[in-house]
mmCIF file with all atom_site columns, C-alpha atoms in Angstrom:
data_model
loop_
_atom_site.group_PDB
_atom_site.id
_atom_site.type_symbol
_atom_site.label_atom_id
_atom_site.label_alt_id
_atom_site.label_comp_id
_atom_site.label_asym_id
_atom_site.label_entity_id
_atom_site.label_seq_id
_atom_site.pdbx_PDB_ins_code
_atom_site.Cartn_x
_atom_site.Cartn_y
_atom_site.Cartn_z
_atom_site.occupancy
_atom_site.B_iso_or_equiv
_atom_site.pdbx_formal_charge
_atom_site.auth_seq_id
_atom_site.auth_comp_id
_atom_site.auth_asym_id
_atom_site.auth_atom_id
_atom_site.pdbx_PDB_model_num
ATOM 1   C CA . MET A 1 1   ? 0.000  0.000  0.000   1.00 0.00 ? 1   MET A CA 1
ATOM 2   C CA . PRO A 1 2   ? 1.536  3.373  -0.968  1.00 0.00 ? 2   PRO A CA 1
ATOM 3   C CA . THR A 1 3   ? 2.555  5.819  1.715   1.00 0.00 ? 3   THR A CA 1
ATOM 4   C CA . THR A 1 4   ? 0.221  8.785  2.080   1.00 0.00 ? 4   THR A CA 1
ATOM 5   C CA . VAL A 1 5   ? 1.489  12.350 2.290   1.00 0.00 ? 5   VAL A CA 1
ATOM 6   C CA . PRO A 1 6   ? 0.671  12.723 6.022   1.00 0.00 ? 6   PRO A CA 1
ATOM 7   C CA . GLU A 1 7   ? 2.552  9.465  6.738   1.00 0.00 ? 7   GLU A CA 1
ATOM 8   C CA . LEU A 1 8   ? 5.513  10.668 4.704   1.00 0.00 ? 8   LEU A CA 1
ATOM 9   C CA . LEU A 1 9   ? 5.614  13.948 6.608   1.00 0.00 ? 9   LEU A CA 1
ATOM 10  C CA . SER A 1 10  ? 5.681  12.172 9.958   1.00 0.00 ? 10  SER A CA 1
ATOM 11  C CA . GLN A 1 11  ? 8.400  9.616  9.164   1.00 0.00 ? 11  GLN A CA 1
ATOM 12  C CA . ALA A 1 12  ? 12.048 10.015 10.072  1.00 0.00 ? 12  ALA A CA 1
ATOM 13  C CA . PHE A 1 13  ? 15.139 8.539  8.469   1.00 0.00 ? 13  PHE A CA 1
ATOM 14  C CA . THR A 1 14  ? 17.994 7.475  10.728  1.00 0.00 ? 14  THR A CA 1
ATOM 15  C CA . LEU A 1 15  ? 21.591 8.006  9.687   1.00 0.00 ? 15  LEU A CA 1
ATOM 16  C CA . VAL A 1 16  ? 24.179 5.988  11.611  1.00 0.00 ? 16  VAL A CA 1
ATOM 17  C CA . SER A 1 17  ? 27.698 7.431  11.762  1.00 0.00 ? 17  SER A CA 1
ATOM 18  C CA . GLU A 1 18  ? 30.925 5.447  11.565  1.00 0.00 ? 18  GLU A CA 1
ATOM 19  C CA . GLU A 1 19  ? 31.075 5.750  15.357  1.00 0.00 ? 19  GLU A CA 1
ATOM 20  C CA . GLY A 1 20  ? 27.647 4.092  15.639  1.00 0.00 ? 20  GLY A CA 1
ATOM 21  C CA . VAL A 1 21  ? 25.856 7.281  16.713  1.00 0.00 ? 21  VAL A CA 1
ATOM 22  C CA . GLU A 1 22  ? 22.380 7.746  15.259  1.00 0.00 ? 22  GLU A CA 1
ATOM 23  C CA . ILE A 1 23  ? 20.877 10.986 14.023  1.00 0.00 ? 23  ILE A CA 1
ATOM 24  C CA . SER A 1 24  ? 17.289 11.285 12.885  1.00 0.00 ? 24  SER A CA 1
ATOM 25  C CA . ILE A 1 25  ? 16.208 13.508 10.000  1.00 0.00 ? 25  ILE A CA 1
ATOM 26  C CA . PRO A 1 26  ? 12.632 13.959 8.755   1.00 0.00 ? 26  PRO A CA 1
ATOM 27  C CA . LEU A 1 27  ? 12.197 11.741 5.703   1.00 0.00 ? 27  LEU A CA 1
ATOM 28  C CA . TYR A 1 28  ? 10.634 14.487 3.595   1.00 0.00 ? 28  TYR A CA 1
ATOM 29  C CA . ALA A 1 29  ? 13.627 16.755 4.298   1.00 0.00 ? 29  ALA A CA 1
ATOM 30  C CA . LEU A 1 30  ? 16.122 14.050 3.438   1.00 0.00 ? 30  LEU A CA 1
ATOM 31  C CA . MET A 1 31  ? 14.297 13.268 0.194   1.00 0.00 ? 31  MET A CA 1
ATOM 32  C CA . THR A 1 32  ? 14.412 16.962 -0.699  1.00 0.00 ? 32  THR A CA 1
ATOM 33  C CA . TRP A 1 33  ? 18.060 17.503 0.195   1.00 0.00 ? 33  TRP A CA 1
ATOM 34  C CA . SER A 1 34  ? 19.863 14.318 -0.920  1.00 0.00 ? 34  SER A CA 1
ATOM 35  C CA . THR A 1 35  ? 19.839 10.945 -2.643  1.00 0.00 ? 35  THR A CA 1
ATOM 36  C CA . LEU A 1 36  ? 20.377 9.096  0.641   1.00 0.00 ? 36  LEU A CA 1
ATOM 37  C CA . THR A 1 37  ? 16.938 7.470  0.479   1.00 0.00 ? 37  THR A CA 1
ATOM 38  C CA . SER A 1 38  ? 17.172 6.420  -3.181  1.00 0.00 ? 38  SER A CA 1
ATOM 39  C CA . GLY A 1 39  ? 16.324 2.770  -3.658  1.00 0.00 ? 39  GLY A CA 1
ATOM 40  C CA . SER A 1 40  ? 16.218 2.117  0.053   1.00 0.00 ? 40  SER A CA 1
ATOM 41  C CA . GLY A 1 41  ? 13.228 0.408  1.586   1.00 0.00 ? 41  GLY A CA 1
ATOM 42  C CA . GLU A 1 42  ? 14.633 0.868  5.070   1.00 0.00 ? 42  GLU A CA 1
ATOM 43  C CA . LEU A 1 43  ? 14.432 4.103  7.003   1.00 0.00 ? 43  LEU A CA 1
ATOM 44  C CA . LYS A 1 44  ? 17.972 3.661  8.328   1.00 0.00 ? 44  LYS A CA 1
ATOM 45  C CA . ALA A 1 45  ? 21.398 3.840  6.700   1.00 0.00 ? 45  ALA A CA 1
ATOM 46  C CA . GLN A 1 46  ? 24.823 2.945  8.084   1.00 0.00 ? 46  GLN A CA 1
ATOM 47  C CA . LEU A 1 47  ? 27.372 5.437  6.749   1.00 0.00 ? 47  LEU A CA 1
ATOM 48  C CA . ASP A 1 48  ? 31.147 5.692  6.855   1.00 0.00 ? 48  ASP A CA 1
ATOM 49  C CA . ASP A 1 49  ? 30.985 9.364  7.822   1.00 0.00 ? 49  ASP A CA 1
ATOM 50  C CA . LYS A 1 50  ? 31.683 10.907 11.225  1.00 0.00 ? 50  LYS A CA 1
ATOM 51  C CA . ILE A 1 51  ? 28.833 12.076 13.440  1.00 0.00 ? 51  ILE A CA 1
ATOM 52  C CA . VAL A 1 52  ? 30.236 15.612 13.197  1.00 0.00 ? 52  VAL A CA 1
ATOM 53  C CA . THR A 1 53  ? 29.648 15.535 9.428   1.00 0.00 ? 53  THR A CA 1
ATOM 54  C CA . LEU A 1 54  ? 26.113 14.178 9.811   1.00 0.00 ? 54  LEU A CA 1
ATOM 55  C CA . ARG A 1 55  ? 25.249 16.856 12.370  1.00 0.00 ? 55  ARG A CA 1
ATOM 56  C CA . GLN A 1 56  ? 26.593 19.545 10.031  1.00 0.00 ? 56  GLN A CA 1
ATOM 57  C CA . PHE A 1 57  ? 24.467 18.115 7.216   1.00 0.00 ? 57  PHE A CA 1
ATOM 58  C CA . LYS A 1 58  ? 21.407 18.295 9.480   1.00 0.00 ? 58  LYS A CA 1
ATOM 59  C CA . GLN A 1 59  ? 22.355 21.868 10.414  1.00 0.00 ? 59  GLN A CA 1
ATOM 60  C CA . LEU A 1 60  ? 22.487 22.738 6.695   1.00 0.00 ? 60  LEU A CA 1
ATOM 61  C CA . ILE A 1 61  ? 18.981 21.334 6.273   1.00 0.00 ? 61  ILE A CA 1
ATOM 62  C CA . ASP A 1 62  ? 17.653 23.206 9.303   1.00 0.00 ? 62  ASP A CA 1
ATOM 63  C CA . GLU A 1 63  ? 19.565 26.500 9.058   1.00 0.00 ? 63  GLU A CA 1
ATOM 64  C CA . GLN A 1 64  ? 21.102 26.647 5.546   1.00 0.00 ? 64  GLN A CA 1
ATOM 65  C CA . THR A 1 65  ? 24.549 27.102 7.112   1.00 0.00 ? 65  THR A CA 1
ATOM 66  C CA . PHE A 1 66  ? 26.927 25.038 9.234   1.00 0.00 ? 66  PHE A CA 1
ATOM 67  C CA . THR A 1 67  ? 29.466 25.517 11.985  1.00 0.00 ? 67  THR A CA 1
ATOM 68  C CA . PRO A 1 68  ? 32.503 23.309 12.603  1.00 0.00 ? 68  PRO A CA 1
ATOM 69  C CA . ALA A 1 69  ? 32.338 21.437 15.893  1.00 0.00 ? 69  ALA A CA 1
ATOM 70  C CA . GLU A 1 70  ? 34.942 21.937 18.576  1.00 0.00 ? 70  GLU A CA 1
ATOM 71  C CA . THR A 1 71  ? 36.764 18.633 18.764  1.00 0.00 ? 71  THR A CA 1
ATOM 72  C CA . LYS A 1 72  ? 40.427 17.772 19.282  1.00 0.00 ? 72  LYS A CA 1
ATOM 73  C CA . ASP A 1 73  ? 40.656 14.835 16.896  1.00 0.00 ? 73  ASP A CA 1
ATOM 74  C CA . PHE A 1 74  ? 38.837 16.349 13.904  1.00 0.00 ? 74  PHE A CA 1
ATOM 75  C CA . PRO A 1 75  ? 40.069 19.890 13.104  1.00 0.00 ? 75  PRO A CA 1
ATOM 76  C CA . PRO A 1 76  ? 37.637 22.361 11.482  1.00 0.00 ? 76  PRO A CA 1
ATOM 77  C CA . PHE A 1 77  ? 39.667 22.494 8.253   1.00 0.00 ? 77  PHE A CA 1
ATOM 78  C CA . GLU A 1 78  ? 39.169 18.738 7.834   1.00 0.00 ? 78  GLU A CA 1
ATOM 79  C CA . GLN A 1 79  ? 35.524 18.959 8.932   1.00 0.00 ? 79  GLN A CA 1
ATOM 80  C CA . VAL A 1 80  ? 34.711 21.375 6.126   1.00 0.00 ? 80  VAL A CA 1
ATOM 81  C CA . LEU A 1 81  ? 36.315 19.117 3.525   1.00 0.00 ? 81  LEU A CA 1
ATOM 82  C CA . ALA A 1 82  ? 34.602 16.013 4.963   1.00 0.00 ? 82  ALA A CA 1
ATOM 83  C CA . LEU A 1 83  ? 31.231 17.761 4.774   1.00 0.00 ? 83  LEU A CA 1
ATOM 84  C CA . LEU A 1 84  ? 31.805 18.779 1.148   1.00 0.00 ? 84  LEU A CA 1
ATOM 85  C CA . ARG A 1 85  ? 32.821 15.184 0.273   1.00 0.00 ? 85  ARG A CA 1
ATOM 86  C CA . PHE A 1 86  ? 29.648 13.895 1.976   1.00 0.00 ? 86  PHE A CA 1
ATOM 87  C CA . LEU A 1 87  ? 27.440 16.361 0.104   1.00 0.00 ? 87  LEU A CA 1
ATOM 88  C CA . ASP A 1 88  ? 29.078 15.456 -3.197  1.00 0.00 ? 88  ASP A CA 1
ATOM 89  C CA . LYS A 1 89  ? 28.845 11.706 -2.551  1.00 0.00 ? 89  LYS A CA 1
ATOM 90  C CA . PHE A 1 90  ? 25.096 11.848 -1.899  1.00 0.00 ? 90  PHE A CA 1
ATOM 91  C CA . GLU A 1 91  ? 24.348 14.502 -4.549  1.00 0.00 ? 91  GLU A CA 1
ATOM 92  C CA . CYS A 1 92  ? 23.085 17.014 -2.011  1.00 0.00 ? 92  CYS A CA 1
ATOM 93  C CA . ASP A 1 93  ? 22.998 19.875 -4.509  1.00 0.00 ? 93  ASP A CA 1
ATOM 94  C CA . LEU A 1 94  ? 20.963 22.317 -2.445  1.00 0.00 ? 94  LEU A CA 1
ATOM 95  C CA . ALA A 1 95  ? 22.950 21.616 0.723   1.00 0.00 ? 95  ALA A CA 1
ATOM 96  C CA . MET A 1 96  ? 26.179 21.948 -1.278  1.00 0.00 ? 96  MET A CA 1
ATOM 97  C CA . ARG A 1 97  ? 25.085 25.372 -2.459  1.00 0.00 ? 97  ARG A CA 1
ATOM 98  C CA . PHE A 1 98  ? 24.515 26.526 1.120   1.00 0.00 ? 98  PHE A CA 1
ATOM 99  C CA . ALA A 1 99  ? 27.735 24.895 2.352   1.00 0.00 ? 99  ALA A CA 1
ATOM 100 C CA . LEU A 1 100 ? 29.801 26.616 -0.333  1.00 0.00 ? 100 LEU A CA 1
ATOM 101 C CA . GLU A 1 101 ? 28.114 29.935 0.431   1.00 0.00 ? 101 GLU A CA 1
ATOM 102 C CA . THR A 1 102 ? 29.131 29.471 4.068   1.00 0.00 ? 102 THR A CA 1
ATOM 103 C CA . VAL A 1 103 ? 32.725 28.699 3.067   1.00 0.00 ? 103 VAL A CA 1
ATOM 104 C CA . LYS A 1 104 ? 32.891 31.669 0.678   1.00 0.00 ? 104 LYS A CA 1
ATOM 105 C CA . ASP A 1 105 ? 31.462 34.010 3.314   1.00 0.00 ? 105 ASP A CA 1
ATOM 106 C CA . LYS A 1 106 ? 33.935 32.815 5.957   1.00 0.00 ? 106 LYS A CA 1
ATOM 107 C CA . VAL A 1 107 ? 36.839 33.237 3.526   1.00 0.00 ? 107 VAL A CA 1
ATOM 108 C CA . LYS A 1 108 ? 35.623 36.698 2.527   1.00 0.00 ? 108 LYS A CA 1
ATOM 109 C CA . GLN A 1 109 ? 35.343 37.661 6.214   1.00 0.00 ? 109 GLN A CA 1
ATOM 110 C CA . LYS A 1 110 ? 38.911 36.378 6.705   1.00 0.00 ? 110 LYS A CA 1
ATOM 111 C CA . GLU A 1 111 ? 37.782 33.769 9.239   1.00 0.00 ? 111 GLU A CA 1
ATOM 112 C CA . TRP A 1 112 ? 38.802 30.761 7.132   1.00 0.00 ? 112 TRP A CA 1
ATOM 113 C CA . PRO A 1 113 ? 41.789 30.402 4.774   1.00 0.00 ? 113 PRO A CA 1
ATOM 114 C CA . PRO A 1 114 ? 41.238 30.648 1.007   1.00 0.00 ? 114 PRO A CA 1
ATOM 115 C CA . LEU A 1 115 ? 42.968 27.277 0.673   1.00 0.00 ? 115 LEU A CA 1
ATOM 116 C CA . LEU A 1 116 ? 39.611 25.710 1.580   1.00 0.00 ? 116 LEU A CA 1
ATOM 117 C CA . LEU A 1 117 ? 38.180 27.093 -1.663  1.00 0.00 ? 117 LEU A CA 1
ATOM 118 C CA . VAL A 1 118 ? 41.154 25.814 -3.668  1.00 0.00 ? 118 VAL A CA 1
ATOM 119 C CA . VAL A 1 119 ? 40.865 22.299 -2.244  1.00 0.00 ? 119 VAL A CA 1
ATOM 120 C CA . ALA A 1 120 ? 37.065 22.323 -2.608  1.00 0.00 ? 120 ALA A CA 1
ATOM 121 C CA . GLY A 1 121 ? 37.351 23.580 -6.182  1.00 0.00 ? 121 GLY A CA 1
ATOM 122 C CA . ALA A 1 122 ? 39.861 20.886 -7.095  1.00 0.00 ? 122 ALA A CA 1
ATOM 123 C CA . PHE A 1 123 ? 37.883 18.103 -5.420  1.00 0.00 ? 123 PHE A CA 1
ATOM 124 C CA . LEU A 1 124 ? 34.516 19.172 -6.825  1.00 0.00 ? 124 LEU A CA 1
ATOM 125 C CA . ASP A 1 125 ? 35.949 20.019 -10.268 1.00 0.00 ? 125 ASP A CA 1
ATOM 126 C CA . ARG A 1 126 ? 34.748 23.593 -9.901  1.00 0.00 ? 126 ARG A CA 1
ATOM 127 C CA . PRO A 1 127 ? 37.568 25.884 -11.030 1.00 0.00 ? 127 PRO A CA 1
ATOM 128 C CA . GLU A 1 128 ? 35.534 28.995 -10.226 1.00 0.00 ? 128 GLU A CA 1
ATOM 129 C CA . LEU A 1 129 ? 36.056 28.213 -6.524  1.00 0.00 ? 129 LEU A CA 1
ATOM 130 C CA . CYS A 1 130 ? 39.818 28.215 -7.044  1.00 0.00 ? 130 CYS A CA 1
ATOM 131 C CA . LYS A 1 131 ? 39.572 31.602 -8.740  1.00 0.00 ? 131 LYS A CA 1
ATOM 132 C CA . GLN A 1 132 ? 37.538 32.970 -5.835  1.00 0.00 ? 132 GLN A CA 1
ATOM 133 C CA . ALA A 1 133 ? 40.314 31.836 -3.500  1.00 0.00 ? 133 ALA A CA 1
ATOM 134 C CA . TYR A 1 134 ? 42.826 33.910 -5.429  1.00 0.00 ? 134 TYR A CA 1
ATOM 135 C CA . ASP A 1 135 ? 40.501 36.902 -5.286  1.00 0.00 ? 135 ASP A CA 1
ATOM 136 C CA . ALA A 1 136 ? 40.225 36.607 -1.488  1.00 0.00 ? 136 ALA A CA 1
ATOM 137 C CA . PRO A 1 137 ? 42.063 39.051 0.788   1.00 0.00 ? 137 PRO A CA 1
ATOM 138 C CA . ALA A 1 138 ? 45.744 38.257 1.182   1.00 0.00 ? 138 ALA A CA 1
ATOM 139 C CA . TYR A 1 139 ? 46.643 36.928 4.611   1.00 0.00 ? 139 TYR A CA 1
ATOM 140 C CA . THR A 1 140 ? 49.271 34.622 6.052   1.00 0.00 ? 140 THR A CA 1
ATOM 141 C CA . TRP A 1 141 ? 48.682 31.443 8.028   1.00 0.00 ? 141 TRP A CA 1
ATOM 142 C CA . ALA A 1 142 ? 49.416 33.401 11.197  1.00 0.00 ? 142 ALA A CA 1
ATOM 143 C CA . ASP A 1 143 ? 46.190 35.344 10.607  1.00 0.00 ? 143 ASP A CA 1
ATOM 144 C CA . TYR A 1 144 ? 44.016 32.214 10.926  1.00 0.00 ? 144 TYR A CA 1
ATOM 145 C CA . PRO A 1 145 ? 43.362 30.106 14.023  1.00 0.00 ? 145 PRO A CA 1
ATOM 146 C CA . SER A 1 146 ? 45.677 27.090 14.111  1.00 0.00 ? 146 SER A CA 1
ATOM 147 C CA . ASP A 1 147 ? 42.712 24.708 13.920  1.00 0.00 ? 147 ASP A CA 1
ATOM 148 C CA . MET A 1 148 ? 41.967 26.099 10.456  1.00 0.00 ? 148 MET A CA 1
ATOM 149 C CA . HIS A 1 149 ? 45.446 25.160 9.220   1.00 0.00 ? 149 HIS A CA 1
ATOM 150 C CA . PRO A 1 150 ? 45.623 22.058 7.031   1.00 0.00 ? 150 PRO A CA 1
ATOM 151 C CA . LYS A 1 151 ? 47.075 18.950 8.624   1.00 0.00 ? 151 LYS A CA 1
ATOM 152 C CA . GLY A 1 152 ? 50.831 18.763 8.208   1.00 0.00 ? 152 GLY A CA 1
ATOM 153 C CA . LEU A 1 153 ? 51.408 22.490 7.715   1.00 0.00 ? 153 LEU A CA 1
ATOM 154 C CA . ASN A 1 154 ? 54.995 23.009 8.795   1.00 0.00 ? 154 ASN A CA 1
ATOM 155 C CA . SER A 1 155 ? 55.093 25.060 11.981  1.00 0.00 ? 155 SER A CA 1
ATOM 156 C CA . ALA A 1 156 ? 57.596 27.399 10.325  1.00 0.00 ? 156 ALA A CA 1
ATOM 157 C CA . TYR A 1 157 ? 54.739 28.590 8.113   1.00 0.00 ? 157 TYR A CA 1
ATOM 158 C CA . LYS A 1 158 ? 52.211 28.946 10.903  1.00 0.00 ? 158 LYS A CA 1
ATOM 159 C CA . TYR A 1 159 ? 53.681 31.997 12.579  1.00 0.00 ? 159 TYR A CA 1
#
């Protein structure tokens, strides 16, 4: 028997992170924002993404922006890239648009390094993002919080 609209609006889809933590998202929202429910009869999916990434995805759905979580083992620079990979993997076009707007705004406000746009542009095959990085205000790594430095940045370049 087909699902009625009221039933669809009341159902939730559960995403399970690589850590085994569950997050629930309204099914109608998930169907609107991603391909995560495509071909799935179940209302639950085990993913190989961190809970931080899933929470940021939910924040994008709810608020059309996202904020990196404060965590010692997953720096914000890496969180942003993980979120963009997640959005690309599940064809979350609308969420990707809002995520990239957040990144561009943070770069423009000099809160995040332009390198995020370069890496995102290369990964997503969107050269216009790389160009926007070069148009961003010129700053050195010392101008950005250390948690926004890419992993492995030689400390000689940090300060």
